[in-house]
PDB file of C-alpha atoms and ligand atoms in Angstrom:
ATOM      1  CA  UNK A  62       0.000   0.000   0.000  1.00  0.00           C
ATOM      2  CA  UNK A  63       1.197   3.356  -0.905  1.00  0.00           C
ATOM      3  CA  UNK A  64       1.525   6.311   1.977  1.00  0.00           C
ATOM      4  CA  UNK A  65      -0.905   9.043   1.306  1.00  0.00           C
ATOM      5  CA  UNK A  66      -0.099  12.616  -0.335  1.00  0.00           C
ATOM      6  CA  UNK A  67       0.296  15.170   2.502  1.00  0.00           C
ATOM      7  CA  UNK A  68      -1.877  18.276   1.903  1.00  0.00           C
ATOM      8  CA  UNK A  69      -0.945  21.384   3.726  1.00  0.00           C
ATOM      9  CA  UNK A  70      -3.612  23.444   4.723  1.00  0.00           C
ATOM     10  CA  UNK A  71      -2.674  26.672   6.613  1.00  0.00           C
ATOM     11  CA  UNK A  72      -5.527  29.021   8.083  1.00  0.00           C
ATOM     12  CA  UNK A  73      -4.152  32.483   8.155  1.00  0.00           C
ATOM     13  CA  UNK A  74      -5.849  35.831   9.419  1.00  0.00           C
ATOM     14  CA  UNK A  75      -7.520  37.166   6.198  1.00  0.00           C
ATOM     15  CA  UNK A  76     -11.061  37.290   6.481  1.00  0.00           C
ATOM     16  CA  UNK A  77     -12.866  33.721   5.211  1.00  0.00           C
ATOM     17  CA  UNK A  78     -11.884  31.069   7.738  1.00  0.00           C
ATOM     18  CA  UNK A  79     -14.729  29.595   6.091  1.00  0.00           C
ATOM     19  CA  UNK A  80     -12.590  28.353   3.496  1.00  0.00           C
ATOM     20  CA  UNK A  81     -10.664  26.723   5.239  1.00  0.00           C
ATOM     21  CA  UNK A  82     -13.164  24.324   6.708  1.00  0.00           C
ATOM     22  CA  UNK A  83     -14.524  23.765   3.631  1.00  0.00           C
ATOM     23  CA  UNK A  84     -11.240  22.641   2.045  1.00  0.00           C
ATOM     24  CA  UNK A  85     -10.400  20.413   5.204  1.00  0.00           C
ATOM     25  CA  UNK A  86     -13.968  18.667   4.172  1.00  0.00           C
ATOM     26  CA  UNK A  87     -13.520  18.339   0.826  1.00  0.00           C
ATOM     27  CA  UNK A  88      -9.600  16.521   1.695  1.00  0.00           C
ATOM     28  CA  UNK A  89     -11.161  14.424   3.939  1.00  0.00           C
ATOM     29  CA  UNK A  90     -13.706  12.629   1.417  1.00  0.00           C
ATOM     30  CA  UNK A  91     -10.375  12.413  -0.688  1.00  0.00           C
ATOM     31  CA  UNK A  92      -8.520   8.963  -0.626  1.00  0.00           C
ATOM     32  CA  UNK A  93      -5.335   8.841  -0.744  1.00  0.00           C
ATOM     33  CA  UNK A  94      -4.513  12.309   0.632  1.00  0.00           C
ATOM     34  CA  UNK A  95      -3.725  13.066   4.986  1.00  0.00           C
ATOM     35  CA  UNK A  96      -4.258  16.812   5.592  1.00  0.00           C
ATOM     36  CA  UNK A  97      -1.237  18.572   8.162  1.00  0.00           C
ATOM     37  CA  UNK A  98      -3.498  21.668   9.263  1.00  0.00           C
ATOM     38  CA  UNK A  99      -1.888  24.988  10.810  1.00  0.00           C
ATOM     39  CA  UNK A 100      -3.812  28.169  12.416  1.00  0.00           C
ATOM     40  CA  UNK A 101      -1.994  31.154  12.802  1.00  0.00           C
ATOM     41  CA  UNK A 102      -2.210  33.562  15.655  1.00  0.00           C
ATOM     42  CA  UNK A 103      -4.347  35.895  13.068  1.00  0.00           C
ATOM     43  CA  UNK A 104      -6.279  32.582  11.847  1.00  0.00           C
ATOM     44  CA  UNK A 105      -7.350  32.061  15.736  1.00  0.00           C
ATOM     45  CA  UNK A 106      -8.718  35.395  16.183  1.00  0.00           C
ATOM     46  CA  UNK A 107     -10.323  35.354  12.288  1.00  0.00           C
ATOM     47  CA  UNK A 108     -11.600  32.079  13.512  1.00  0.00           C
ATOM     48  CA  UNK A 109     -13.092  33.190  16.648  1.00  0.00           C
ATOM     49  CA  UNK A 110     -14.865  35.915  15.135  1.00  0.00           C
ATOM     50  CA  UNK A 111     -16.269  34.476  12.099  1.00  0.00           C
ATOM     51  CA  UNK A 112     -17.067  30.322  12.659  1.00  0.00           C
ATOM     52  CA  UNK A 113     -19.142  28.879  15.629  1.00  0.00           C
ATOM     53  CA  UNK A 114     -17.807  27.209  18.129  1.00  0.00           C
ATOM     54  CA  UNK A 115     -19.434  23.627  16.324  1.00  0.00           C
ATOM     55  CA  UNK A 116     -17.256  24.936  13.080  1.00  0.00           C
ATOM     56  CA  UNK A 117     -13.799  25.491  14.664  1.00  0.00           C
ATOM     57  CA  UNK A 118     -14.202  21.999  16.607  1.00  0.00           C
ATOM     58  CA  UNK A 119     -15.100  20.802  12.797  1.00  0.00           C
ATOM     59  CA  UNK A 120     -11.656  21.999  11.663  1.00  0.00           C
ATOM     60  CA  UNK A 121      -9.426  20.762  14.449  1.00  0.00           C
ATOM     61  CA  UNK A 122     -11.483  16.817  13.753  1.00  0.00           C
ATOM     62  CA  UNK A 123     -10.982  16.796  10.195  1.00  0.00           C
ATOM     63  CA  UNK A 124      -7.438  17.744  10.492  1.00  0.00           C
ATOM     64  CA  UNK A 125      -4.998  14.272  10.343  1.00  0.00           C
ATOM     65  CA  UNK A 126      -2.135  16.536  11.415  1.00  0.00           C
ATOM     66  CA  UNK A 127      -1.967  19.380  13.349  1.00  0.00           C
ATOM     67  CA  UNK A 128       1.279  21.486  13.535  1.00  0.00           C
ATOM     68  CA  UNK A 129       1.998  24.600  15.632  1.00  0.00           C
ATOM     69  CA  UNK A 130       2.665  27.829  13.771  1.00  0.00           C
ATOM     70  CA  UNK A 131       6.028  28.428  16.255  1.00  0.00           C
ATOM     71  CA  UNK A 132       7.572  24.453  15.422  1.00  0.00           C
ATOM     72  CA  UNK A 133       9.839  24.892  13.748  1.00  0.00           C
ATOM     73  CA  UNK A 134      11.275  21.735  13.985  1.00  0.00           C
ATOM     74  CA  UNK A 135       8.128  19.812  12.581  1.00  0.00           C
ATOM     75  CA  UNK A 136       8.573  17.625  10.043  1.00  0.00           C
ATOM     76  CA  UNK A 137       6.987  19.324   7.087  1.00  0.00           C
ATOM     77  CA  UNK A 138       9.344  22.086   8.256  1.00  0.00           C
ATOM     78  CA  UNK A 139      12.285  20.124   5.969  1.00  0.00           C
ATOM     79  CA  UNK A 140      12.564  19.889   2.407  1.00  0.00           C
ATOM     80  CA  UNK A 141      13.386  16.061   3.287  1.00  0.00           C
ATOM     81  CA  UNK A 142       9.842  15.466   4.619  1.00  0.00           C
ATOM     82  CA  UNK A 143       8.193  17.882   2.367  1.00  0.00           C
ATOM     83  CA  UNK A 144       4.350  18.074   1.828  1.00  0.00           C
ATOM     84  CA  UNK A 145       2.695  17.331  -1.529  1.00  0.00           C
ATOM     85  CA  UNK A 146       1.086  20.506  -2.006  1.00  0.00           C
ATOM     86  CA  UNK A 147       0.030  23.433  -0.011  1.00  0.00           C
ATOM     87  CA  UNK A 148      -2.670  26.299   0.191  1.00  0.00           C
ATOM     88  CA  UNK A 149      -3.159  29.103   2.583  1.00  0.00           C
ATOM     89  CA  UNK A 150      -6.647  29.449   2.566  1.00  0.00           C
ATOM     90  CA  UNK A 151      -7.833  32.409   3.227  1.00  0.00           C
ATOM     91  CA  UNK A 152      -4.092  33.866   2.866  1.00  0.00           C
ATOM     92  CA  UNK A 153      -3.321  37.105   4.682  1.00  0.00           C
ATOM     93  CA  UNK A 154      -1.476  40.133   3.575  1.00  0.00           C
ATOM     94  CA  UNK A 155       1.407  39.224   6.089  1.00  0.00           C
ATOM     95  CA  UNK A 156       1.713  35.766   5.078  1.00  0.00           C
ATOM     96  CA  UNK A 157       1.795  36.767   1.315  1.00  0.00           C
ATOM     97  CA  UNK A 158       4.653  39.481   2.438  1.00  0.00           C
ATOM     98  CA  UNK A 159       6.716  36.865   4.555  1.00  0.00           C
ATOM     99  CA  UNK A 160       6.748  34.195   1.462  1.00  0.00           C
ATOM    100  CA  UNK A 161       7.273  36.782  -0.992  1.00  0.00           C
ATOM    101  CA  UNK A 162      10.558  37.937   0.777  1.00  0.00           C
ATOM    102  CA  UNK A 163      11.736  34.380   2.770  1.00  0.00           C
ATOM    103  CA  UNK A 164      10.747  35.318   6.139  1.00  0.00           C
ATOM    104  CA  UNK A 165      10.209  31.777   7.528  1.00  0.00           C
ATOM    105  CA  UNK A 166      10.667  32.651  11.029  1.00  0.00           C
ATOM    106  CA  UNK A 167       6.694  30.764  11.244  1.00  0.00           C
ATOM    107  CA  UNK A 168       6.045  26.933  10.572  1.00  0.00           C
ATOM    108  CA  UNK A 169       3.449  28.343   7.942  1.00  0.00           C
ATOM    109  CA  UNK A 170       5.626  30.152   6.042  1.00  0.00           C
ATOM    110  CA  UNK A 171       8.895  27.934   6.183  1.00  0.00           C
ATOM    111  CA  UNK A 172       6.488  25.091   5.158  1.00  0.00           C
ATOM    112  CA  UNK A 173       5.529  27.662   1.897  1.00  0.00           C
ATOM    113  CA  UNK A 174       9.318  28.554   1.758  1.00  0.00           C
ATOM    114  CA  UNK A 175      10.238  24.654   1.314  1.00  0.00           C
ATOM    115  CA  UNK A 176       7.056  23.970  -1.429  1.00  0.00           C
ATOM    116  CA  UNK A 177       8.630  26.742  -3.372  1.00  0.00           C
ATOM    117  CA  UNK A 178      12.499  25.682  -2.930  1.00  0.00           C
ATOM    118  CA  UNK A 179      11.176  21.798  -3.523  1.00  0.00           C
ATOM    119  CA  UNK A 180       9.230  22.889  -6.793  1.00  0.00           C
ATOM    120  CA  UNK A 181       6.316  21.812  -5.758  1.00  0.00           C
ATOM    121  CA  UNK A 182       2.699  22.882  -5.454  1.00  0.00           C
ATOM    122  CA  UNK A 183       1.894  26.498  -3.388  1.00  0.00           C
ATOM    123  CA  UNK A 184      -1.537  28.462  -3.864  1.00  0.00           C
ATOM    124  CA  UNK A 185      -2.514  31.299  -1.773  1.00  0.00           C
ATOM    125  CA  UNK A 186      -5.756  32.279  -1.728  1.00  0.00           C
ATOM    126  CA  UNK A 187      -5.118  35.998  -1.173  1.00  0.00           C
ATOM    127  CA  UNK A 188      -7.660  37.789   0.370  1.00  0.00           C
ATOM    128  CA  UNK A 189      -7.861  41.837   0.653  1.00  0.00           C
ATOM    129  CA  UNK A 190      -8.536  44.526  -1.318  1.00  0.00           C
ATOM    130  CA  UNK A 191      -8.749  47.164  -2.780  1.00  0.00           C
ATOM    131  CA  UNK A 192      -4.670  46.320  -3.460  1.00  0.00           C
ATOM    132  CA  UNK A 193      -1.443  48.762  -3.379  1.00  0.00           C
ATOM    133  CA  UNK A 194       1.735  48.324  -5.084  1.00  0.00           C
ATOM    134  CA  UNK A 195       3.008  46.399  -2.457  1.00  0.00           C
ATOM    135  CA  UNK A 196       0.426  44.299  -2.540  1.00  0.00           C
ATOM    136  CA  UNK A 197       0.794  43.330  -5.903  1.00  0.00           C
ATOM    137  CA  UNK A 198       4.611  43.244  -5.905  1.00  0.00           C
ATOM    138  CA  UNK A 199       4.509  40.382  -3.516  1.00  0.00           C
ATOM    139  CA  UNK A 200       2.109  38.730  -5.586  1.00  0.00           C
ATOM    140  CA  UNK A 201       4.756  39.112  -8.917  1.00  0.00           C
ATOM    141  CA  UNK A 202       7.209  37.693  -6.340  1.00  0.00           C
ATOM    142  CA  UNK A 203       5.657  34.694  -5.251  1.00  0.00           C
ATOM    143  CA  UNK A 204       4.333  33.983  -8.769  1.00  0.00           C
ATOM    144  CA  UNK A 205       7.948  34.211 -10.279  1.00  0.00           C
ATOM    145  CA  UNK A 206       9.668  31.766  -7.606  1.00  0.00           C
ATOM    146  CA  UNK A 207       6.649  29.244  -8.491  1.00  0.00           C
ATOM    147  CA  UNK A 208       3.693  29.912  -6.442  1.00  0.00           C
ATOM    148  CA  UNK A 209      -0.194  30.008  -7.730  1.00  0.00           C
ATOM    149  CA  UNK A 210      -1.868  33.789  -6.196  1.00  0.00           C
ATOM    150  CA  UNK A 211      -5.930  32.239  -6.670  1.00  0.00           C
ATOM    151  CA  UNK A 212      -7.488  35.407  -4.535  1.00  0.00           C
ATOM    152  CA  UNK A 213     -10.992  33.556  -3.365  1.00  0.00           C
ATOM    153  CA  UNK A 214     -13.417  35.100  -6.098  1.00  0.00           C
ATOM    154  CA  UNK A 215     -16.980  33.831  -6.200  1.00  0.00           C
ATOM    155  CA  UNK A 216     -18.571  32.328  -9.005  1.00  0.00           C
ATOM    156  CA  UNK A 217     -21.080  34.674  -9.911  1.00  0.00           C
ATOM    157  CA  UNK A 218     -21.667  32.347 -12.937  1.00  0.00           C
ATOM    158  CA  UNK A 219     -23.232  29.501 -11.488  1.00  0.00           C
ATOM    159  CA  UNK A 220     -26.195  31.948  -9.990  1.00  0.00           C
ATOM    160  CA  UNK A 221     -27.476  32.907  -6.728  1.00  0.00           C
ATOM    161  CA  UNK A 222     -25.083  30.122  -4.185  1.00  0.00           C
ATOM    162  CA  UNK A 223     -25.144  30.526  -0.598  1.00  0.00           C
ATOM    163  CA  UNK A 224     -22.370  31.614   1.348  1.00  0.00           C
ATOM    164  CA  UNK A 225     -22.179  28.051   2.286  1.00  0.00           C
ATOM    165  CA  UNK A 226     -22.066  26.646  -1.629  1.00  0.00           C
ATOM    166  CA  UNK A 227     -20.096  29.873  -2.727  1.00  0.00           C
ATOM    167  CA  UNK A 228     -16.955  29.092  -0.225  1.00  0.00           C
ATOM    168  CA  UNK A 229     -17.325  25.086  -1.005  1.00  0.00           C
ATOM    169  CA  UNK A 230     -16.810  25.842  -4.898  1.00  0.00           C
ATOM    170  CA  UNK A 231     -13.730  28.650  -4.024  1.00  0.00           C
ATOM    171  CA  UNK A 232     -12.427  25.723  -2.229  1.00  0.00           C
ATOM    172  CA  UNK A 233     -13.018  22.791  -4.607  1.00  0.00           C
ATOM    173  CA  UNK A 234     -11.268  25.242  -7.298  1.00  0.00           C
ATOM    174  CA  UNK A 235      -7.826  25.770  -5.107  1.00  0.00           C
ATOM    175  CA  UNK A 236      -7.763  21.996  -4.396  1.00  0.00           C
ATOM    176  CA  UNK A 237      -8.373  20.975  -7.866  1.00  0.00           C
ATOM    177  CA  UNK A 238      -5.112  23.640  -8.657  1.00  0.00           C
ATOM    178  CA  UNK A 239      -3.267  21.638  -6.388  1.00  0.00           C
ATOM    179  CA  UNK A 240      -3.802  18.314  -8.145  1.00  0.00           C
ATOM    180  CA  UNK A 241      -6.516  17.265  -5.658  1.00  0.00           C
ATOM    181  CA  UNK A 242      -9.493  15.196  -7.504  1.00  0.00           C
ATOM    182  CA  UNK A 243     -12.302  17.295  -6.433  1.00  0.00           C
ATOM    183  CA  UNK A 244     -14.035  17.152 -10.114  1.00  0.00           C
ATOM    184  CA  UNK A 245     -17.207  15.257  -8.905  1.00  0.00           C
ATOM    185  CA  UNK A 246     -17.465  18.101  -6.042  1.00  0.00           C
ATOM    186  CA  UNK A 247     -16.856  21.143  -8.347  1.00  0.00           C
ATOM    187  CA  UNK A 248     -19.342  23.020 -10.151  1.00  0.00           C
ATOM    188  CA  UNK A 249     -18.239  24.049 -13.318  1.00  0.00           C
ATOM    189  CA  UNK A 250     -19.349  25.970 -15.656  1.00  0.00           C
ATOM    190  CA  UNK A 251     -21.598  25.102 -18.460  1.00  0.00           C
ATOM    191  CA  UNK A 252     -23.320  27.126 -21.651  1.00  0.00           C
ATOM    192  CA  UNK A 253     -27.371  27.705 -21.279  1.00  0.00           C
ATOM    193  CA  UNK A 254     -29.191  25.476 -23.392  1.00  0.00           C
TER     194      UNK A 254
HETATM  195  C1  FMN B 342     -11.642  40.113  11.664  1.00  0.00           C
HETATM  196  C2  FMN B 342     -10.348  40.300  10.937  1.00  0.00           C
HETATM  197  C3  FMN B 342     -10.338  40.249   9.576  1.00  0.00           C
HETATM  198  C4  FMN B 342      -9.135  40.415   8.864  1.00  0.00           C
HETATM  199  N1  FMN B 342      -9.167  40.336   7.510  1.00  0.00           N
HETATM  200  C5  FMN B 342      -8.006  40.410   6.810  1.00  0.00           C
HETATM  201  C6  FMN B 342      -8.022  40.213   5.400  1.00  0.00           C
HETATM  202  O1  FMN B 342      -9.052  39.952   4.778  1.00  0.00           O
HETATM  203  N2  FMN B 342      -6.834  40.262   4.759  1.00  0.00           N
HETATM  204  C7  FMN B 342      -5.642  40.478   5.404  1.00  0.00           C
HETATM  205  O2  FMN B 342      -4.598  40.496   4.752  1.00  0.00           O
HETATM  206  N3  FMN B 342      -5.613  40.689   6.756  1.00  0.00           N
HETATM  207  C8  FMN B 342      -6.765  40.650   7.468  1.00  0.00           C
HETATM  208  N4  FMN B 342      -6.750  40.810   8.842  1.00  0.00           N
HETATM  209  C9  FMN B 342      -5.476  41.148   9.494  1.00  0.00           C
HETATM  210  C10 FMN B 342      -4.623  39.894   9.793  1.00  0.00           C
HETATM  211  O3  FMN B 342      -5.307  39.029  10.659  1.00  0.00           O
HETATM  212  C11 FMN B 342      -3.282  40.337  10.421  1.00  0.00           C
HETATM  213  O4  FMN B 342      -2.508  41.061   9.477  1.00  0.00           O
HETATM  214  C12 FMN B 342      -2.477  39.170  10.970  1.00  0.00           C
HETATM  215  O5  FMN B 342      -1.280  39.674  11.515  1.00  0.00           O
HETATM  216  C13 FMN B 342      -2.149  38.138   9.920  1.00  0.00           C
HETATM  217  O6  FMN B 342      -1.234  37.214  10.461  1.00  0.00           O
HETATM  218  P1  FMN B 342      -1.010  35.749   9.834  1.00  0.00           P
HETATM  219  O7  FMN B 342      -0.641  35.949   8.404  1.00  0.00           O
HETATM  220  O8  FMN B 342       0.094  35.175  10.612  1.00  0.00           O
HETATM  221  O9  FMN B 342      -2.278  35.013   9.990  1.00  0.00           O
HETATM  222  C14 FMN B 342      -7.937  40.662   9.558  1.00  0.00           C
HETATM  223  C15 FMN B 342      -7.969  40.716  10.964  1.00  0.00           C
HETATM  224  C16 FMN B 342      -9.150  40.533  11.635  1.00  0.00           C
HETATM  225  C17 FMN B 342      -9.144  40.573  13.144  1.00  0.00           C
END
């Protein structure tokens, strides 16, 4: 039997902690894949403020790894025991900054730093606006060393989803960048008629 793919999923402090849950669900019907969660210190407070207290229990049980934001030391902190692929979903301003200029003094963004150095998989789901130059700098800078920027942007196409369906779909979408086989869970588009 072959070990599963290790999906990071990091829960930073940008608004939409939603997101994050959802994507932890949708991993978890996934064979083949263990999920290695992390919350930041802003992905706590985003959490306390937006989810119930049913929702954040939700996250912490669908999580098959948890990892502290200050280890270091963890395994997916080493290019030797890299993860598969990676999303910070919803993906703060500050975590954006810190990949975009190697400032992996945070599990979250050392695990980013080594998905980028390794080649392999990295989408943040960047989440503010309007933007400044900085803003979008960082974004140029994370996109040239490798990484996906997929800002969550609902699908106004597929009509009038709840909050609920609208954050499921943003999340099926970032998985499905990362390789994930979410196609069954995915609504995609298709012509009238
Ligand atoms: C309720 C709330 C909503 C926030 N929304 C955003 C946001 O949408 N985008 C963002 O970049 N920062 C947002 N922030 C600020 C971040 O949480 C803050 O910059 C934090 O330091 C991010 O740290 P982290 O990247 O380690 O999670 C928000 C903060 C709070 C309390």
């Amino acid at each position: 039997m072959t070990a599963p793919r290790k999906l990071g999923i990091v829960l930073s402090g940008a608004s939409g902690s939603l997101l994050a849950l959802q994507a932890l669900r949708l991993a978890h019907s996934i064979a083949d894949w263990e999920s290695h969660l992390i919350i930041t210190e802003g992905g706590q407070r985003t959490a306390e403020l937006e989810l119930n207290s049913q929702q954040r229990a939700e996250i912490t049980a669908l999580a098959d790894h948890i990892h502290q934001d200050r280890d270091l030391a963890a395994t997916i902190a080493s290019g030797s025991n890299a993860l598969d692929a990676m999303a910070i979903l919803p993906c703060s301003i500050r975590s954006l900054s810190a990949i975009a200029y190697g400032q992996t003094d945070r599990l979250s963004i050392r695990a980013a730093d080594v998905m980028l150095k390794e080649r392999k998989p990295l989408v943040l789901a960047v989440r503010e606006s309007p933007l400044h130059a900085g803003h979008l700098n960082a974004m140029s800078q994370v996109t040239q060393m490798g990484g996906i920027i997929a800002p969550p942007v609902p699908a106004f196409y597929l009509g009038n989803l709840s909050i609920e369906d609208m954050t499921r779909q943003m999340a099926a979408r970032i998985l499905q960048l990362l390789g994930l086989d979410v196609k069954d869970q995915r609504q995609a588009w298709e012509p009238p008629g």
